[in-house]
Amino acid sequence: MIEDNYRQRGLRNKLVKKLRQKGILDEAILSAMGKVPRHVFFDEALLSHAYEDKAFPIGEGQTISQPYTVAFQTGKLSVKPGDKVLEIGTGSGYQACILLELGARLYTIEYNRKLFEKVRDFLPAMGYRPYFFHGDGSRGIPAKAPFDKIVVTAGAPVVPVALTDQLAENGVLVIPVGNREKQTMVRLTKRSLTTLLLCLCWEKADGRVRSRYLFF
């Protein structure tokens, strides 16, 4: 049984307050962040850090993303109830839960076999039931395309063409692009089969998010 006590709910509420202070103002996203018990994704040794706004290791060389990053990226995705969403990189399953709380019909793919098997069993026990897939996320899931929204949880050097090909018209892809030292959150909107609207989003030293839009 998953424990979610008064103290943990209180810490989660404090995290939501911090996210609001950092500029996350979408009430649906804040509500989702306030519902999903992040501590259940942590090993016992790191449990006391579950509601810090930081990324932490989850094994297999992977991390559970910083809550602000999850909220910011999810906000750029603009998920509506009923949207068919593809998540590249299931990881711990935390962001999948947030997307499901927002009403997404979620397809999630994970490359690491151990993480895939762990999350495939764990999330349904929490009451979350996305469609699970194991494989190379950069190829997407062509058999299930098109998708209204695609989110990539880990950085990539370029935007995989296979993913833009699997977007529905007016579909949105959000992906961090760059190297280990520097990444830019990219939002692509597929206006037609031949036109993409590119939004580059980055955070300045003052904490404000800047954006630039390009058509190609």
N, CA, C and O of each residue as an XYZ file, in Angstrom:
864
protein
N       0.840     -1.199      0.000
C       0.000      0.000      0.000
C       0.876      1.250      0.000
O       1.880      1.304      0.711
N       0.506      2.247     -0.787
C       1.280      3.474     -0.884
C       0.857      4.444      0.209
O      -0.315      4.806      0.310
N       1.821      4.862      1.028
C       1.534      5.776      2.131
C       1.666      7.218      1.663
O       2.651      7.587      1.024
N       0.676      8.018      1.982
C       0.717      9.446      1.675
C       0.072     10.162      2.854
O      -1.138     10.385      2.880
N       0.902     10.517      3.826
C       0.368     11.037      5.079
C       0.272     12.566      5.088
O       0.600     13.235      4.108
N      -0.181     13.085      6.212
C      -0.397     14.524      6.364
C       0.883     15.310      6.135
O       0.868     16.341      5.463
N       1.985     14.832      6.685
C       3.267     15.533      6.533
C       3.687     15.591      5.060
O       4.137     16.632      4.581
N       3.542     14.489      4.359
C       3.939     14.446      2.946
C       3.058     15.352      2.090
O       3.541     15.999      1.161
N       1.771     15.394      2.407
C       0.874     16.291      1.672
C       1.234     17.743      1.942
O       1.145     18.593      1.056
N       1.645     18.020      3.185
C       2.058     19.379      3.527
C       3.308     19.797      2.768
O       3.400     20.927      2.288
N       4.269     18.886      2.661
C       5.491     19.176      1.908
C       5.176     19.377      0.425
O       5.794     20.209     -0.240
N       4.225     18.621     -0.079
C       3.827     18.756     -1.478
C       3.174     20.127     -1.712
O       3.406     20.759     -2.743
N       2.371     20.574     -0.765
C       1.751     21.895     -0.883
C       2.806     23.001     -0.877
O       2.667     24.000     -1.582
N       3.858     22.819     -0.082
C       4.952     23.799     -0.060
C       5.678     23.818     -1.401
O       6.076     24.877     -1.885
N       5.849     22.633     -1.999
C       6.486     22.556     -3.307
C       5.647     23.287     -4.347
O       6.189     24.020     -5.174
N       4.346     23.098     -4.312
C       3.456     23.773     -5.250
C       3.564     25.290     -5.076
O       3.588     26.030     -6.060
N       3.629     25.741     -3.844
C       3.783     27.175     -3.573
C       5.083     27.704     -4.160
O       5.114     28.795     -4.728
N       6.161     26.926     -4.023
C       7.457     27.327     -4.578
C       7.395     27.405     -6.103
O       7.950     28.325     -6.705
N       6.722     26.441     -6.722
C       6.590     26.451     -8.176
C       5.808     27.680     -8.649
O       6.132     28.281     -9.673
N       4.794     28.033     -7.897
C       4.017     29.231     -8.236
C       4.900     30.481     -8.156
O       4.828     31.363     -9.011
N       5.725     30.539     -7.122
C       6.634     31.677     -6.951
C       7.654     31.756     -8.085
O       8.131     32.840     -8.420
N       7.990     30.603     -8.676
C       8.965     30.561     -9.761
C       8.327     30.776    -11.134
O       9.006     30.690    -12.157
N       7.027     31.056    -11.155
C       6.384     31.421    -12.406
C       5.467     30.392    -13.029
O       4.944     30.622    -14.120
N       5.255     29.264    -12.372
C       4.303     28.266    -12.876
C       2.915     28.687    -12.400
O       2.611     28.600    -11.210
N       2.082     29.139    -13.322
C       0.792     29.722    -12.943
C      -0.408     28.930    -13.456
O      -1.547     29.264    -13.131
N      -0.172     27.895    -14.247
C      -1.259     27.067    -14.763
C      -1.855     26.258    -13.607
O      -1.194     25.387    -13.042
N      -3.108     26.556    -13.267
C      -3.725     25.924    -12.094
C      -3.913     24.425    -12.263
O      -3.837     23.678    -11.288
N      -4.156     23.980    -13.489
C      -4.318     22.534    -13.719
C      -3.005     21.805    -13.450
O      -3.003     20.726    -12.858
N      -1.892     22.388    -13.881
C      -0.586     21.769    -13.643
C      -0.251     21.800    -12.159
O       0.233     20.806    -11.618
N      -0.497     22.908    -11.502
C      -0.225     23.002    -10.067
C      -1.078     22.007     -9.281
O      -0.611     21.401     -8.316
N      -2.316     21.848     -9.697
C      -3.192     20.872     -9.040
C      -2.658     19.450     -9.220
O      -2.659     18.658     -8.278
N      -2.203     19.133    -10.435
C      -1.637     17.805    -10.703
C      -0.384     17.572     -9.863
O      -0.204     16.495     -9.293
N       0.486     18.590     -9.786
C       1.708     18.471     -8.980
C       1.372     18.269     -7.513
O       2.109     17.610     -6.780
N       0.251     18.844     -7.094
C      -0.178     18.709     -5.701
C      -0.817     17.370     -5.388
O      -0.961     17.011     -4.219
N      -1.202     16.630     -6.413
C      -1.854     15.336     -6.209
C      -0.891     14.158     -6.260
O      -1.048     13.195     -5.509
N       0.109     14.228     -7.143
C       0.987     13.068     -7.352
C       2.013     12.973     -6.230
O       2.786     13.912     -6.036
N       2.045     11.869     -5.485
C       2.982     11.701     -4.365
C       4.399     11.396     -4.852
O       4.733     10.242     -5.119
N       5.221     12.424     -4.966
C       6.559     12.266     -5.534
C       7.447     11.359     -4.678
O       8.361     10.720     -5.199
N       7.184     11.300     -3.377
C       8.050     10.522     -2.482
C       8.029      9.026     -2.798
O       8.976      8.317     -2.460
N       6.970      8.537     -3.437
C       6.895      7.098     -3.694
C       7.882      6.656     -4.776
O       8.106      5.459     -4.959
N       8.469      7.612     -5.489
C       9.441      7.287     -6.533
C      10.879      7.279     -6.003
O      11.821      7.042     -6.760
N      11.044      7.537     -4.708
C      12.369      7.661     -4.109
C      12.750      6.436     -3.291
O      11.909      5.804     -2.652
N      14.050      6.116     -3.329
C      14.578      5.100     -2.430
C      14.570      5.649     -1.003
O      14.546      6.862     -0.795
N      14.591      4.752     -0.036
C      14.525      5.132      1.382
C      15.610      6.152      1.746
O      15.355      7.086      2.505
N      16.808      5.972      1.208
C      17.935      6.846      1.566
C      17.723      8.291      1.149
O      18.299      9.200      1.746
N      16.899      8.513      0.125
C      16.683      9.871     -0.390
C      15.278     10.401     -0.096
O      14.895     11.463     -0.588
N      14.522      9.665      0.700
C      13.114      9.989      0.921
C      12.896     11.398      1.465
O      11.925     12.063      1.106
N      13.791     11.845      2.320
C      13.630     13.169      2.934
C      13.792     14.309      1.924
O      13.456     15.455      2.222
N      14.307     13.997      0.731
C      14.536     15.020     -0.290
C      13.430     15.050     -1.353
O      13.525     15.804     -2.321
N      12.392     14.239     -1.179
C      11.410     14.028     -2.247
C      10.727     15.311     -2.714
O      10.371     15.428     -3.886
N      10.540     16.273     -1.811
C       9.809     17.482     -2.191
C      10.701     18.701     -2.315
O      10.229     19.836     -2.256
N      11.995     18.462     -2.488
C      12.890     19.536     -2.872
C      12.767     19.740     -4.384
O      12.481     18.799     -5.124
N      12.983     20.956     -4.826
C      12.874     21.247     -6.258
C      14.198     20.933     -6.948
O      14.880     21.817     -7.464
N      14.537     19.644     -6.939
C      15.789     19.177     -7.508
C      15.572     17.831     -8.191
O      14.620     17.112     -7.887
N      16.470     17.502     -9.116
C      16.488     16.164     -9.720
C      17.285     15.235     -8.812
O      18.239     15.662     -8.162
N      16.888     13.956     -8.770
C      17.595     12.980     -7.936
C      17.719     11.657     -8.684
O      16.880     11.344     -9.529
N      18.761     10.875     -8.379
C      18.954      9.589     -9.057
C      17.881      8.570     -8.703
O      17.393      8.525     -7.574
N      17.521      7.745     -9.697
C      16.536      6.682     -9.468
C      17.106      5.321     -9.850
O      16.376      4.331     -9.900
N      18.424      5.270    -10.123
C      19.049      4.018    -10.536
C      19.160      3.926    -12.044
O      18.528      4.687    -12.777
N      19.977      2.977    -12.502
C      20.183      2.744    -13.933
C      20.722      3.981    -14.646
O      20.515      4.159    -15.846
N      21.425      4.845    -13.882
C      21.997      6.041    -14.476
C      20.982      7.108    -14.831
O      21.307      8.047    -15.556
N      19.757      6.985    -14.336
C      18.678      7.914    -14.652
C      18.307      8.742    -13.431
O      18.685      8.413    -12.307
N      17.557      9.826    -13.664
C      17.101     10.682    -12.568
C      15.599     10.920    -12.670
O      15.003     10.796    -13.740
N      15.005     11.264    -11.533
C      13.652     11.814    -11.537
C      13.823     13.310    -11.713
O      14.589     13.937    -10.981
N      13.121     13.887    -12.671
C      13.338     15.275    -13.054
C      12.980     16.253    -11.933
O      12.158     15.962    -11.064
N      13.616     17.409    -11.984
C      13.294     18.509    -11.092
C      11.824     18.886    -11.287
O      11.383     19.009    -12.430
N      11.050     19.075    -10.213
C       9.636     19.427    -10.362
C       9.392     20.659    -11.237
O       8.446     20.684    -12.025
N      10.248     21.686    -11.098
C      10.073     22.871    -11.937
C      10.197     22.513    -13.414
O       9.424     23.004    -14.236
N      11.161     21.664    -13.757
C      11.342     21.254    -15.144
C      10.113     20.515    -15.656
O       9.667     20.747    -16.780
N       9.569     19.629    -14.836
C       8.362     18.883    -15.206
C       7.199     19.847    -15.454
O       6.487     19.734    -16.452
N       7.020     20.789    -14.537
C       5.916     21.743    -14.655
C       6.102     22.663    -15.858
O       5.155     22.912    -16.605
N       7.319     23.167    -16.046
C       7.613     24.075    -17.159
C       7.406     23.381    -18.494
O       6.763     23.923    -19.392
N       7.955     22.179    -18.619
C       7.848     21.430    -19.872
C       6.398     21.057    -20.153
O       5.941     21.147    -21.293
N       5.680     20.642    -19.123
C       4.269     20.280    -19.277
C       3.451     21.497    -19.687
O       2.520     21.384    -20.484
N       3.798     22.656    -19.146
C       3.108     23.877    -19.533
C       3.297     24.199    -21.002
O       2.353     24.619    -21.671
N       4.514     24.007    -21.516
C       4.791     24.256    -22.930
C       4.049     23.265    -23.826
O       3.785     23.548    -24.995
N       3.717     22.103    -23.266
C       3.016     21.078    -24.046
C       1.533     21.424    -24.230
O       0.914     21.007    -25.209
N       0.969     22.184    -23.289
C      -0.439     22.624    -23.369
C      -1.402     21.442    -23.516
O      -2.190     21.378    -24.459
N      -1.321     20.518    -22.571
C      -2.165     19.319    -22.621
C      -3.609     19.657    -22.281
O      -3.894     20.347    -21.302
N      -4.519     19.149    -23.120
C      -5.960     19.264    -22.877
C      -6.518     17.873    -22.601
O      -5.993     16.887    -23.116
N      -7.586     17.778    -21.788
C      -8.186     16.466    -21.535
C      -8.541     15.762    -22.840
O      -9.168     16.346    -23.724
N      -8.135     14.510    -22.948
C      -8.406     13.728    -24.147
C      -7.306     13.773    -25.182
O      -7.345     13.008    -26.146
N      -6.314     14.655    -25.012
C      -5.198     14.697    -25.959
C      -4.470     13.356    -25.988
O      -4.253     12.732    -24.950
N      -4.099     12.928    -27.182
C      -3.293     11.724    -27.357
C      -1.833     12.144    -27.278
O      -1.326     12.828    -28.168
N      -1.154     11.729    -26.202
C       0.189     12.216    -25.891
C       1.189     11.070    -25.898
O       0.923      9.988    -25.375
N       2.350     11.330    -26.503
C       3.463     10.387    -26.480
C       4.565     10.955    -25.595
O       5.038     12.068    -25.825
N       4.969     10.199    -24.590
C       6.079     10.583    -23.720
C       7.291      9.737    -24.071
O       7.236      8.508    -24.020
N       8.391     10.400    -24.429
C       9.636      9.707    -24.746
C      10.518      9.717    -23.500
O      11.010     10.768    -23.088
N      10.715      8.546    -22.905
C      11.507      8.438    -21.682
C      10.627      8.381    -20.456
O      10.443      9.388    -19.773
N      10.074      7.200    -20.166
C       9.186      7.050    -19.004
C       9.926      7.326    -17.707
O       9.382      7.950    -16.796
N      11.188      6.853    -17.622
C      11.982      7.070    -16.413
C      11.309      6.520    -15.180
O      10.917      5.353    -15.152
N      11.169      7.348    -14.156
C      10.542      6.937    -12.896
C       9.036      6.767    -13.043
O       8.413      6.021    -12.287
N       8.449      7.464    -14.025
C       6.997      7.459    -14.187
C       6.326      8.683    -13.592
O       5.111      8.842    -13.713
N       7.103      9.557    -12.945
C       6.534     10.734    -12.272
C       5.839     11.673    -13.260
O       4.697     12.075    -13.040
N       6.525     12.017    -14.341
C       5.918     12.938    -15.297
C       4.725     12.295    -15.992
O       3.771     12.986    -16.350
N       4.767     10.988    -16.183
C       3.616     10.288    -16.764
C       2.377     10.490    -15.893
O       1.276     10.694    -16.405
N       2.563     10.433    -14.585
C       1.436     10.627    -13.658
C       0.868     12.034    -13.777
O      -0.349     12.223    -13.750
N       1.751     13.024    -13.909
C       1.297     14.408    -14.066
C       0.459     14.548    -15.341
O      -0.602     15.172    -15.330
N       0.943     13.965    -16.431
C       0.228     14.043    -17.702
C      -1.133     13.351    -17.626
O      -2.115     13.836    -18.188
N      -1.183     12.227    -16.935
C      -2.453     11.516    -16.761
C      -3.425     12.315    -15.900
O      -4.628     12.319    -16.160
N      -2.908     12.989    -14.880
C      -3.761     13.842    -14.046
C      -4.393     14.971    -14.871
O      -5.480     15.451    -14.549
N      -3.703     15.386    -15.930
C      -4.217     16.441    -16.802
C      -5.209     15.924    -17.833
O      -5.762     16.697    -18.616
N      -5.432     14.608    -17.830
C      -6.434     14.029    -18.721
C      -5.907     13.507    -20.033
O      -6.685     13.238    -20.949
N      -4.575     13.355    -20.147
C      -3.996     12.848    -21.389
C      -4.302     11.365    -21.587
O      -4.405     10.605    -20.624
N      -4.445     10.967    -22.852
C      -4.416      9.546    -23.229
C      -2.949      9.270    -23.542
O      -2.460      9.601    -24.623
N      -2.266      8.669    -22.600
C      -0.804      8.660    -22.638
C      -0.198      7.355    -23.133
O      -0.541      6.266    -22.673
N       0.715      7.505    -24.089
C       1.575      6.417    -24.564
C       2.985      6.795    -24.115
O       3.463      7.885    -24.432
N       3.652      5.907    -23.383
C       4.968      6.243    -22.846
C       5.958      5.131    -23.175
O       5.653      3.948    -23.020
N       7.151      5.524    -23.631
C       8.145      4.554    -24.070
C       9.456      4.759    -23.323
O       9.907      5.889    -23.133
N      10.063      3.643    -22.899
C      11.314      3.671    -22.133
C      12.313      2.699    -22.751
O      11.971      1.562    -23.076
N      13.553      3.163    -22.909
C      14.602      2.343    -23.517
C      15.193      1.337    -22.534
O      15.511      0.210    -22.911
N      15.339      1.744    -21.276
C      15.966      0.891    -20.272
C      14.988     -0.202    -19.821
O      13.919      0.098    -19.289
N      15.354     -1.445    -20.034
C      14.451     -2.562    -19.753
C      14.051     -2.638    -18.272
O      12.882     -2.858    -17.959
N      15.019     -2.457    -17.362
C      14.708     -2.565    -15.933
C      13.738     -1.483    -15.487
O      12.796     -1.760    -14.744
N      13.961     -0.252    -15.935
C      13.035      0.829    -15.583
C      11.659      0.584    -16.183
O      10.638      0.798    -15.529
N      11.641      0.133    -17.431
C      10.371     -0.160    -18.093
C       9.554     -1.175    -17.289
O       8.369     -0.961    -17.030
N      10.193     -2.275    -16.900
C       9.480     -3.330    -16.177
C       9.030     -2.855    -14.801
O       7.934     -3.192    -14.352
N       9.869     -2.076    -14.135
C       9.526     -1.571    -12.806
C       8.315     -0.645    -12.868
O       7.370     -0.798    -12.094
N       8.347      0.316    -13.792
C       7.275      1.306    -13.880
C       5.990      0.686    -14.418
O       4.894      1.073    -14.012
N       6.123     -0.265    -15.320
C       4.940     -0.937    -15.881
C       4.120     -1.614    -14.785
O       2.894     -1.686    -14.875
N       4.802     -2.108    -13.751
C       4.101     -2.750    -12.638
C       3.674     -1.745    -11.567
O       2.630     -1.901    -10.934
N       4.504     -0.707    -11.376
C       4.302      0.213    -10.261
C       3.174      1.219    -10.495
O       2.350      1.436     -9.607
N       3.127      1.833    -11.672
C       2.130      2.883    -11.895
C       0.690      2.382    -11.781
O      -0.135      3.060    -11.168
N       0.353      1.208    -12.354
C      -1.018      0.731    -12.164
C      -1.377      0.510    -10.701
O      -2.536      0.667    -10.316
N      -0.391      0.144     -9.881
C      -0.642     -0.016     -8.440
C      -0.997      1.313     -7.786
O      -1.657      1.346     -6.748
N      -0.549      2.419     -8.407
C      -0.887      3.755     -7.920
C      -2.209      4.253     -8.498
O      -2.736      5.279     -8.067
N      -2.741      3.519     -9.476
C      -3.974      3.943    -10.123
C      -3.768      4.662    -11.442
O      -4.716      5.207    -12.007
N      -2.526      4.670    -11.944
C      -2.207      5.331    -13.209
C      -1.950      4.275    -14.278
O      -1.138      3.370    -14.085
N      -2.648      4.396    -15.409
C      -2.569      3.338    -16.430
C      -2.348      3.902    -17.834
O      -3.274      3.929    -18.645
N      -1.138      4.346    -18.119
C      -0.815      4.712    -19.498
C      -0.593      3.447    -20.321
O      -0.638      2.337    -19.791
N      -0.354      3.620    -21.612
C       0.047      2.508    -22.477
C       1.571      2.458    -22.474
O       2.231      3.404    -22.905
N       2.127      1.345    -21.986
C       3.579      1.213    -21.821
C       4.218      0.557    -23.044
O       3.679     -0.390    -23.617
N       5.390      1.090    -23.429
C       6.160      0.509    -24.526
C       7.634      0.503    -24.159
O       8.120      1.399    -23.468
N       8.338     -0.519    -24.632
C       9.784     -0.606    -24.442
C      10.457     -0.472    -25.800
O      10.089     -1.165    -26.749
N      11.450      0.422    -25.897
C      12.157      0.576    -27.162
C      12.873      1.906    -27.272
O      12.999      2.643    -26.294
N      13.337      2.201    -28.463
C      14.088      3.418    -28.763
C      13.112      4.572    -28.984
O      12.433      4.638    -30.008
N      13.053      5.472    -28.016
C      12.093      6.562    -28.088
C      12.323      7.526    -29.232
O      11.382      8.182    -29.679
N      13.566      7.631    -29.723
C      13.839      8.563    -30.818
C      13.092      8.169    -32.095
O      12.937      8.980    -33.008
N      12.638      6.927    -32.148
C      11.861      6.460    -33.301
C      10.365      6.643    -33.104
O       9.575      6.431    -34.024
N       9.983      7.040    -31.891
C       8.566      7.190    -31.595
C       7.853      5.857    -31.580
O       8.461      4.813    -31.347
N       6.546      5.905    -31.832
C       5.739      4.680    -31.935
C       4.874      4.842    -33.188
O       3.696      5.186    -33.092
N       5.465      4.591    -34.369
C       4.743      4.850    -35.637
C       3.382      4.171    -35.715
O       2.445      4.722    -36.294
N       3.266      2.979    -35.136
C       2.014      2.235    -35.241
C       0.868      2.912    -34.490
O      -0.299      2.625    -34.754
N       1.192      3.806    -33.559
C       0.160      4.479    -32.761
C      -0.031      5.943    -33.161
O      -0.905      6.626    -32.627
N       0.786      6.422    -34.097
C       0.693      7.808    -34.558
C      -0.601      8.008    -35.372
O      -1.173      7.042    -35.877
N      -1.062      9.279    -35.496
C      -0.416     10.515    -35.042
C      -0.768     10.854    -33.597
O      -1.734     10.343    -33.030
N       0.049     11.733    -33.023
C      -0.144     12.195    -31.648
C      -0.434     13.694    -31.629
O       0.107     14.455    -32.430
N      -1.290     14.098    -30.710
C      -1.578     15.522    -30.535
C      -0.391     16.235    -29.882
O      -0.084     17.382    -30.205
N       0.260     15.539    -28.967
C       1.382     16.125    -28.239
C       2.464     15.051    -28.061
O       2.161     13.877    -27.851
N       3.727     15.476    -28.150
C       4.860     14.596    -27.866
C       5.799     15.341    -26.937
O       6.142     16.495    -27.192
N       6.215     14.693    -25.864
C       7.158     15.295    -24.926
C       8.357     14.370    -24.765
O       8.207     13.166    -24.558
N       9.543     14.949    -24.862
C      10.790     14.199    -24.686
C      11.401     14.638    -23.363
O      11.671     15.822    -23.165
N      11.618     13.695    -22.465
C      12.025     14.047    -21.100
C      13.525     14.204    -20.928
O      13.969     14.784    -19.936
N      14.319     13.703    -21.868
C      15.781     13.809    -21.771
C      16.316     14.608    -22.951
O      15.708     14.637    -24.021
N      17.466     15.258    -22.746
C      18.050     16.087    -23.786
C      18.492     15.292    -24.994
O      18.876     14.128    -24.882
N      18.435     15.934    -26.157
C      18.869     15.323    -27.413
C      19.695     16.341    -28.190
O      19.457     17.542    -28.072
N      20.671     15.877    -28.989
C      21.485     16.825    -29.760
C      20.702     17.508    -30.876
O      21.008     18.640    -31.250
N      19.689     16.818    -31.408
C      18.842     17.361    -32.474
C      17.410     16.878    -32.243
O      17.163     15.987    -31.431
N      16.478     17.483    -32.969
C      15.081     17.023    -32.919
C      14.918     15.856    -33.883
O      15.115     16.037    -35.085
N      14.564     14.664    -33.402
C      14.402     13.516    -34.309
C      13.271     13.738    -35.317
O      12.146     14.067    -34.938
N      13.576     13.559    -36.581
C      12.581     13.741    -37.634
C      11.415     12.769    -37.453
O      10.271     13.099    -37.764
N      11.710     11.577    -36.951
C      10.651     10.576    -36.750
C       9.553     11.107    -35.830
O       8.387     10.740    -35.977
N       9.921     11.963    -34.888
C       8.930     12.487    -33.952
C       8.067     13.569    -34.592
O       6.853     13.585    -34.388
N       8.667     14.466    -35.357
C       7.849     15.478    -36.030
C       6.931     14.821    -37.057
O       5.814     15.286    -37.282
N       7.402     13.737    -37.680
C       6.564     13.014    -38.632
C       5.340     12.408    -37.962
O       4.308     12.219    -38.607
N       5.447     12.101    -36.670
C       4.347     11.447    -35.957
C       3.402     12.420    -35.261
O       2.476     12.004    -34.564
N       3.641     13.724    -35.453
C       2.719     14.729    -34.918
C       1.497     14.865    -35.820
O       1.609     14.828    -37.045
N       0.335     15.021    -35.202
C      -0.859     15.371    -35.951
C      -0.750     16.831    -36.396
O       0.073     17.577    -35.864
N      -1.558     17.239    -37.348
C      -1.572     18.649    -37.742
C      -1.977     19.496    -36.545
O      -2.935     19.168    -35.845
N      -1.251     20.586    -36.308
C      -1.383     21.447    -35.130
C      -0.908     20.763    -33.850
O      -1.148     21.254    -32.748
N      -0.232     19.623    -34.009
C       0.347     18.937    -32.859
C       1.578     19.662    -32.346
O       2.192     20.452    -33.062
N       1.930     19.382    -31.097
C       3.039     20.070    -30.421
C       4.064     19.061    -29.919
O       3.723     18.037    -29.327
N       5.330     19.381    -30.174
C       6.456     18.590    -29.657
C       7.294     19.481    -28.757
O       7.675     20.583    -29.151
N       7.584     19.003    -27.537
C       8.456     19.733    -26.607
C       9.648     18.848    -26.279
O       9.488     17.703    -25.856
N      10.856     19.395    -26.480
C      12.073     18.604    -26.307
C      13.235     19.511    -25.893
O      13.408     20.584    -26.471
N      14.040     19.096    -24.896
C      15.266     19.837    -24.590
C      16.366     19.458    -25.583
O      16.689     18.280    -25.735
N      16.938     20.455    -26.257
C      17.943     20.201    -27.288
C      19.265     20.843    -26.888
O      19.303     22.001    -26.473
N      20.353     20.077    -27.017
C      21.677     20.599    -26.694
C      22.592     19.489    -26.234
O      22.376     18.316    -26.537
N      23.637     19.883    -25.483
C      24.584     18.904    -24.960
C      24.474     18.840    -23.442
O      23.542     19.404    -22.867
N      25.411     18.163    -22.784
C      25.354     18.002    -21.334
C      25.519     19.327    -20.594
O      25.016     19.489    -19.482
N      26.223     20.271    -21.210
C      26.505     21.543    -20.545
C      25.376     22.561    -20.706
O      25.094     23.331    -19.787
N      24.736     22.563    -21.870
C      23.727     23.581    -22.145
C      22.615     23.021    -23.018
O      22.870     22.395    -24.047
N      21.372     23.258    -22.590
C      20.222     22.796    -23.357
C      19.180     23.906    -23.459
O      19.064     24.746    -22.566
N      18.438     23.900    -24.537
C      17.346     24.842    -24.754
C      16.061     24.051    -24.928
O      16.019     23.082    -25.686
N      15.002     24.470    -24.218
C      13.720     23.801    -24.382
C      13.089     24.278    -25.691
O      12.862     25.472    -25.890
N      12.814     23.333    -26.564
C      12.276     23.635    -27.889
C      10.825     23.183    -27.962
O      10.484     22.071    -27.558
N       9.979     24.063    -28.485
C       8.563     23.737    -28.707
C       8.275     23.860    -30.195
O       8.398     24.942    -30.769
N       7.895     22.759    -30.814
C       7.574     22.726    -32.239
C       6.079     22.514    -32.423
O       5.496     21.615    -31.817
N       5.461     23.337    -33.256
C       4.052     23.169    -33.593
C       3.951     22.842    -35.079
O       4.472     23.579    -35.917
N       3.291     21.755    -35.403
C       3.175     21.316    -36.791
C       1.949     21.969    -37.423
O       0.823     21.505    -37.241
N       2.177     23.041    -38.162
C       1.071     23.783    -38.772
C       0.473     23.044    -39.964
O      -0.727     23.140    -40.221
N       1.306     22.311    -40.687
C       0.852     21.521    -41.827
C       1.894     20.438    -42.070
O       2.838     20.301    -41.291
N       1.737     19.677    -43.130
C       2.708     18.631    -43.431
C       4.077     19.206    -43.771
O       5.082     18.498    -43.702
N       4.124     20.496    -44.141
C       5.387     21.089    -44.584
C       5.850     22.274    -43.747
O       6.935     22.802    -43.991
N       5.048     22.714    -42.751
C       5.386     23.919    -41.988
C       5.421     23.627    -40.492
O       4.491     23.045    -39.934
N       6.519     24.046    -39.852
C       6.675     23.910    -38.415
C       6.919     25.285    -37.811
O       7.655     26.092    -38.379
N       6.299     25.560    -36.650
C       6.572     26.766    -35.880
C       7.471     26.373    -34.723
O       7.110     25.525    -33.907
N       8.643     26.989    -34.654
C       9.639     26.651    -33.646
C       9.680     27.731    -32.582
O       9.809     28.914    -32.895
N       9.568     27.322    -31.316
C       9.720     28.239    -30.197
C      10.908     27.788    -29.360
O      10.931     26.662    -28.865
N      11.890     28.659    -29.203
C      13.046     28.382    -28.359
C      12.828     29.054    -27.010
O      12.582     30.259    -26.949
N      12.917     28.290    -25.940
C      12.673     28.822    -24.599
C      13.908     28.621    -23.731
O      14.459     27.521    -23.686
N      14.343     29.657    -23.052
C      15.480     29.525    -22.156
C      15.317     30.460    -20.971
O      14.588     31.450    -21.033
N      16.012     30.125    -19.888
C      15.907     30.898    -18.653
C      17.154     31.746    -18.478
O      18.272     31.233    -18.526
N      16.964     33.046    -18.276
C      18.068     33.974    -18.074
C      18.519     33.951    -16.617
O      17.894     33.306    -15.776
N      19.601     34.654    -16.327
C      20.150     34.671    -14.973
C      19.179     35.251    -13.965
O      19.238     34.904    -12.785
N      18.268     36.144    -14.412
C      17.302     36.750    -13.495
C      16.111     35.841    -13.205
O      15.197     36.222    -12.473
N      16.123     34.620    -13.791
C      15.055     33.656    -13.549
C      13.882     33.776    -14.503
O      12.981     32.939    -14.470
N      13.869     34.789    -15.349
C      12.785     34.968    -16.308
C      13.018     34.105    -17.549
O      14.150     33.912    -17.995
N      11.918     33.595    -18.089
C      12.001     32.747    -19.268
C      11.864     33.609    -20.525
O      10.943     34.421    -20.620
N      12.764     33.440    -21.479
C      12.719     34.155    -22.743
C      12.297     33.187    -23.853
O      12.555     31.987    -23.766
N      11.655     33.708    -24.883
C      11.211     32.879    -25.996
C      11.508     33.565    -27.316
O      11.521     34.793    -27.395
N      11.748     32.767    -28.360
C      11.932     33.258    -29.714
C      11.207     32.309    -30.670
O      11.311     31.090    -30.534
N      10.475     32.868    -31.634
C       9.680     32.057    -32.550
C      10.240     32.123    -33.969
O      10.663     33.185    -34.425
N      10.241     30.990    -34.661
C      10.728     30.893    -36.039
C       9.827     29.953    -36.833
O       9.351     28.950    -36.299
N       9.591     30.269    -38.098
C       8.883     29.356    -39.010
C       9.911     28.683    -39.921
O      10.893     29.306    -40.322
N       9.680     27.413    -40.243
C      10.496     26.761    -41.269
C       9.750     25.570    -41.851
O      10.270     24.887    -42.733
